[in-house]
């Protein structure tokens, strides 16, 4: 599915971080107020193939709209039953301002070995190849799979990643608007590294999601406005080493990561974002490494989050490009592969940029721009390489239960 993306937007207005307690209390008060007003004025049914808000959405480029397959939730994913009345929206309507917005997503990024050397030598100039991949998009979001620190003790695990705070500056200078640190490397350098990551986030020129001083902070979305559309992006991870789950998961009393294993808490975050945004995105770290099909757990969680009010779900962790498509009225991309990475051999270097265009809750279209990692950074594919990569991407939808 292809869609002509709108022109580059003006500077964003956003709330990227809520680490300050007063700002966080203000956010929570705003959400509570809007939920109350919304519940009194407009109540929407559960999202599904017959949702009136989006049933009349016109196909893009003449393509036929197909209902997505709604797989049964995996046994490992449980969530409390929610009455329809709890799913509320703002009073503006399902199309928001009526303007289309294109969001570009890239996969896993870090700055190990020669990738870090390039950062030190070149700064944001190392990302010149990202321009064609993101051209025409309004927002750009990546998974930042590293702690942001130059201190700390590495956790006892096979791979530990870290990057200096200058990595955030370079990504922002390259046009990246938000990164999620909710992944299995976000706290690789312990409490000291976590403190440094939070300090770097506080002064970063881009939004850093999925990590926080407590659970409310970690699950808080970036909310930004583009052409009158309010876009919310949440970061969360379903992948954590078993021995790190109680240590790395953010709670009301402890800093850490937004965990997608805490399904009820993530659903709450989605509902809160739904109350203040026209389009809700969840960037997830999930799945099984080195596989090209989603797991039952992924396929179980996706419909739960869409039912809670998410419109777009994207993810990574497998280090492989996985299938994408429509599920009911939402859009799901199970795996985006590596993007800025130190391993570019064979399938590890297979990547691309995903562009999704939405008008409020309506998914207008999407485009996969195939790429290869070259010298550590995703670079647009052309010719036969591009054609072969597009064919693989289309084929991988076959094991997802998603529709084109």
Tab-separated table of C-alpha atoms in Angstrom, residues 198-375:
chain	number	residue	atom	x	y	z
A	198	UNK	CA	17.144	10.060	33.120
A	199	UNK	CA	19.441	13.068	33.453
A	200	UNK	CA	20.225	12.954	29.728
A	201	UNK	CA	16.527	12.683	28.936
A	202	UNK	CA	15.782	15.805	30.969
A	203	UNK	CA	17.909	17.958	28.662
A	204	UNK	CA	17.512	16.015	25.415
A	205	UNK	CA	16.282	17.874	22.316
A	206	UNK	CA	13.960	14.977	21.450
A	207	UNK	CA	11.393	12.918	23.337
A	208	UNK	CA	12.713	9.876	25.231
A	209	UNK	CA	9.919	7.417	25.973
A	210	UNK	CA	9.351	4.282	28.012
A	211	UNK	CA	11.723	5.122	30.872
A	212	UNK	CA	11.032	7.213	33.918
A	213	UNK	CA	11.453	8.184	37.538
A	214	UNK	CA	8.389	6.069	38.374
A	215	UNK	CA	5.637	4.196	36.547
A	216	UNK	CA	3.568	7.292	35.762
A	217	UNK	CA	6.626	8.886	34.196
A	218	UNK	CA	7.703	5.776	32.269
A	219	UNK	CA	4.265	5.119	30.750
A	220	UNK	CA	3.623	8.792	29.951
A	221	UNK	CA	3.368	9.480	26.219
A	222	UNK	CA	4.880	12.124	24.083
A	223	UNK	CA	1.963	14.289	22.979
A	224	UNK	CA	2.650	16.595	20.059
A	225	UNK	CA	0.576	18.547	17.571
A	226	UNK	CA	1.005	18.431	13.793
A	227	UNK	CA	-1.388	20.387	11.545
A	228	UNK	CA	-3.931	20.440	14.341
A	229	UNK	CA	-3.715	16.674	14.951
A	230	UNK	CA	-2.692	15.602	18.445
A	231	UNK	CA	-0.355	12.603	18.210
A	232	UNK	CA	0.487	10.494	21.290
A	233	UNK	CA	3.365	7.987	21.310
A	234	UNK	CA	3.936	5.490	24.142
A	235	UNK	CA	6.957	3.189	24.554
A	236	UNK	CA	6.844	-0.174	26.385
A	237	UNK	CA	8.763	-3.457	26.444
A	238	UNK	CA	7.501	-7.031	26.571
A	239	UNK	CA	11.094	-8.334	26.566
A	240	UNK	CA	13.048	-8.428	29.842
A	241	UNK	CA	15.381	-11.052	31.266
A	242	UNK	CA	13.497	-12.929	33.983
A	243	UNK	CA	15.929	-11.954	36.728
A	244	UNK	CA	15.655	-8.276	35.743
A	245	UNK	CA	11.859	-7.963	35.623
A	246	UNK	CA	11.467	-6.932	39.297
A	247	UNK	CA	14.511	-4.647	39.092
A	248	UNK	CA	13.933	-2.893	35.773
A	249	UNK	CA	10.144	-2.483	35.784
A	250	UNK	CA	9.060	0.998	36.839
A	251	UNK	CA	6.652	1.110	39.793
A	252	UNK	CA	4.973	3.851	41.776
A	253	UNK	CA	8.038	3.937	44.029
A	254	UNK	CA	10.916	2.950	41.724
A	255	UNK	CA	12.396	4.250	38.467
A	256	UNK	CA	12.611	1.946	35.491
A	257	UNK	CA	10.994	0.956	32.215
A	258	UNK	CA	7.403	0.813	31.028
A	259	UNK	CA	6.684	-2.912	30.904
A	260	UNK	CA	4.238	-4.431	28.431
A	261	UNK	CA	4.204	-7.467	30.715
A	262	UNK	CA	2.087	-5.277	33.003
A	263	UNK	CA	-0.794	-5.416	30.518
A	264	UNK	CA	-3.381	-3.670	32.693
A	265	UNK	CA	-0.972	-0.784	33.326
A	266	UNK	CA	-0.176	-0.420	29.632
A	267	UNK	CA	-3.868	-0.537	28.739
A	268	UNK	CA	-4.436	2.268	31.253
A	269	UNK	CA	-1.719	4.343	29.581
A	270	UNK	CA	-3.325	3.792	26.167
A	271	UNK	CA	-6.745	4.842	27.458
A	272	UNK	CA	-5.310	7.975	29.040
A	273	UNK	CA	-3.562	8.878	25.799
A	274	UNK	CA	-6.784	8.192	23.855
A	275	UNK	CA	-8.516	10.873	25.927
A	276	UNK	CA	-6.142	13.636	24.832
A	277	UNK	CA	-5.001	12.580	21.353
A	278	UNK	CA	-6.414	12.107	17.875
A	279	UNK	CA	-3.921	9.361	16.939
A	280	UNK	CA	-2.386	6.975	19.499
A	281	UNK	CA	0.825	5.063	18.734
A	282	UNK	CA	2.474	2.356	20.864
A	283	UNK	CA	6.086	1.437	20.094
A	284	UNK	CA	6.706	-2.030	21.564
A	285	UNK	CA	9.779	-4.142	22.182
A	286	UNK	CA	8.445	-7.664	21.754
A	287	UNK	CA	8.775	-11.017	20.035
A	288	UNK	CA	11.558	-13.578	19.646
A	289	UNK	CA	15.018	-12.864	18.247
A	290	UNK	CA	15.998	-14.011	14.746
A	291	UNK	CA	12.426	-14.911	13.732
A	292	UNK	CA	10.350	-13.442	10.915
A	293	UNK	CA	6.906	-14.284	12.318
A	294	UNK	CA	5.235	-12.851	15.431
A	295	UNK	CA	4.784	-14.999	18.513
A	296	UNK	CA	1.422	-15.925	20.013
A	297	UNK	CA	2.118	-13.446	22.797
A	298	UNK	CA	2.555	-10.611	20.295
A	299	UNK	CA	-0.598	-11.618	18.451
A	300	UNK	CA	-2.441	-11.753	21.752
A	301	UNK	CA	-1.335	-8.324	22.936
A	302	UNK	CA	-2.008	-6.461	19.680
A	303	UNK	CA	-5.833	-6.680	19.713
A	304	UNK	CA	-5.898	-5.854	23.425
A	305	UNK	CA	-4.075	-2.561	22.817
A	306	UNK	CA	-6.167	-1.717	19.762
A	307	UNK	CA	-9.325	-2.370	21.776
A	308	UNK	CA	-8.006	-0.025	24.471
A	309	UNK	CA	-7.730	2.793	21.942
A	310	UNK	CA	-4.401	2.490	20.137
A	311	UNK	CA	-4.405	3.157	16.391
A	312	UNK	CA	-0.857	2.169	15.385
A	313	UNK	CA	1.352	-0.529	16.932
A	314	UNK	CA	4.951	-0.904	15.798
A	315	UNK	CA	7.770	-2.910	17.289
A	316	UNK	CA	11.174	-4.462	17.271
A	317	UNK	CA	13.534	-6.870	19.085
A	318	UNK	CA	13.691	-9.763	16.616
A	319	UNK	CA	16.498	-8.092	14.619
A	320	UNK	CA	14.517	-9.233	11.607
A	321	UNK	CA	11.939	-7.507	9.466
A	322	UNK	CA	8.530	-8.982	10.229
A	323	UNK	CA	5.114	-8.596	8.622
A	324	UNK	CA	2.784	-5.612	8.877
A	325	UNK	CA	-0.770	-4.738	7.958
A	326	UNK	CA	-4.249	-3.901	9.179
A	327	UNK	CA	-5.929	-5.474	12.190
A	328	UNK	CA	-9.570	-4.437	12.456
A	329	UNK	CA	-9.367	-0.657	12.018
A	330	UNK	CA	-5.823	-0.318	13.366
A	331	UNK	CA	-2.368	-0.924	11.922
A	332	UNK	CA	0.272	-3.309	13.295
A	333	UNK	CA	3.933	-3.730	12.281
A	334	UNK	CA	5.399	-6.589	14.286
A	335	UNK	CA	9.097	-6.044	13.579
A	336	UNK	CA	11.152	-3.338	11.874
A	337	UNK	CA	14.562	-5.008	12.128
A	338	UNK	CA	17.808	-3.254	12.948
A	339	UNK	CA	18.287	0.345	11.829
A	340	UNK	CA	21.466	1.851	13.287
A	341	UNK	CA	23.433	-1.239	14.210
A	342	UNK	CA	26.857	-2.873	14.372
A	343	UNK	CA	25.854	-6.079	12.580
A	344	UNK	CA	24.916	-5.617	8.932
A	345	UNK	CA	25.628	-9.102	7.588
A	346	UNK	CA	22.890	-10.898	5.616
A	347	UNK	CA	19.500	-10.761	7.393
A	348	UNK	CA	20.852	-8.579	10.215
A	349	UNK	CA	21.374	-5.782	7.698
A	350	UNK	CA	17.909	-6.101	6.156
A	351	UNK	CA	15.890	-3.077	7.246
A	352	UNK	CA	13.759	-0.180	6.088
A	353	UNK	CA	11.591	2.738	7.124
A	354	UNK	CA	7.860	2.337	7.687
A	355	UNK	CA	5.671	5.345	6.902
A	356	UNK	CA	2.078	5.281	8.174
A	357	UNK	CA	-0.375	8.034	7.225
A	358	UNK	CA	-3.372	8.654	9.484
A	359	UNK	CA	-6.137	11.227	9.703
A	360	UNK	CA	-7.004	11.006	13.366
A	361	UNK	CA	-8.168	7.420	13.928
A	362	UNK	CA	-8.386	6.557	10.235
A	363	UNK	CA	-5.396	4.731	8.763
A	364	UNK	CA	-5.140	6.207	5.270
A	365	UNK	CA	-2.225	4.105	4.045
A	366	UNK	CA	1.288	2.886	4.672
A	367	UNK	CA	4.558	2.384	2.832
A	368	UNK	CA	7.611	0.222	3.415
A	369	UNK	CA	10.865	1.726	2.105
A	370	UNK	CA	13.423	-1.096	2.020
A	371	UNK	CA	16.993	-0.409	3.078
A	372	UNK	CA	20.269	-2.104	3.973
A	373	UNK	CA	22.506	-1.170	6.871
A	374	UNK	CA	25.739	0.166	5.422
A	375	UNK	CA	28.564	1.325	7.663
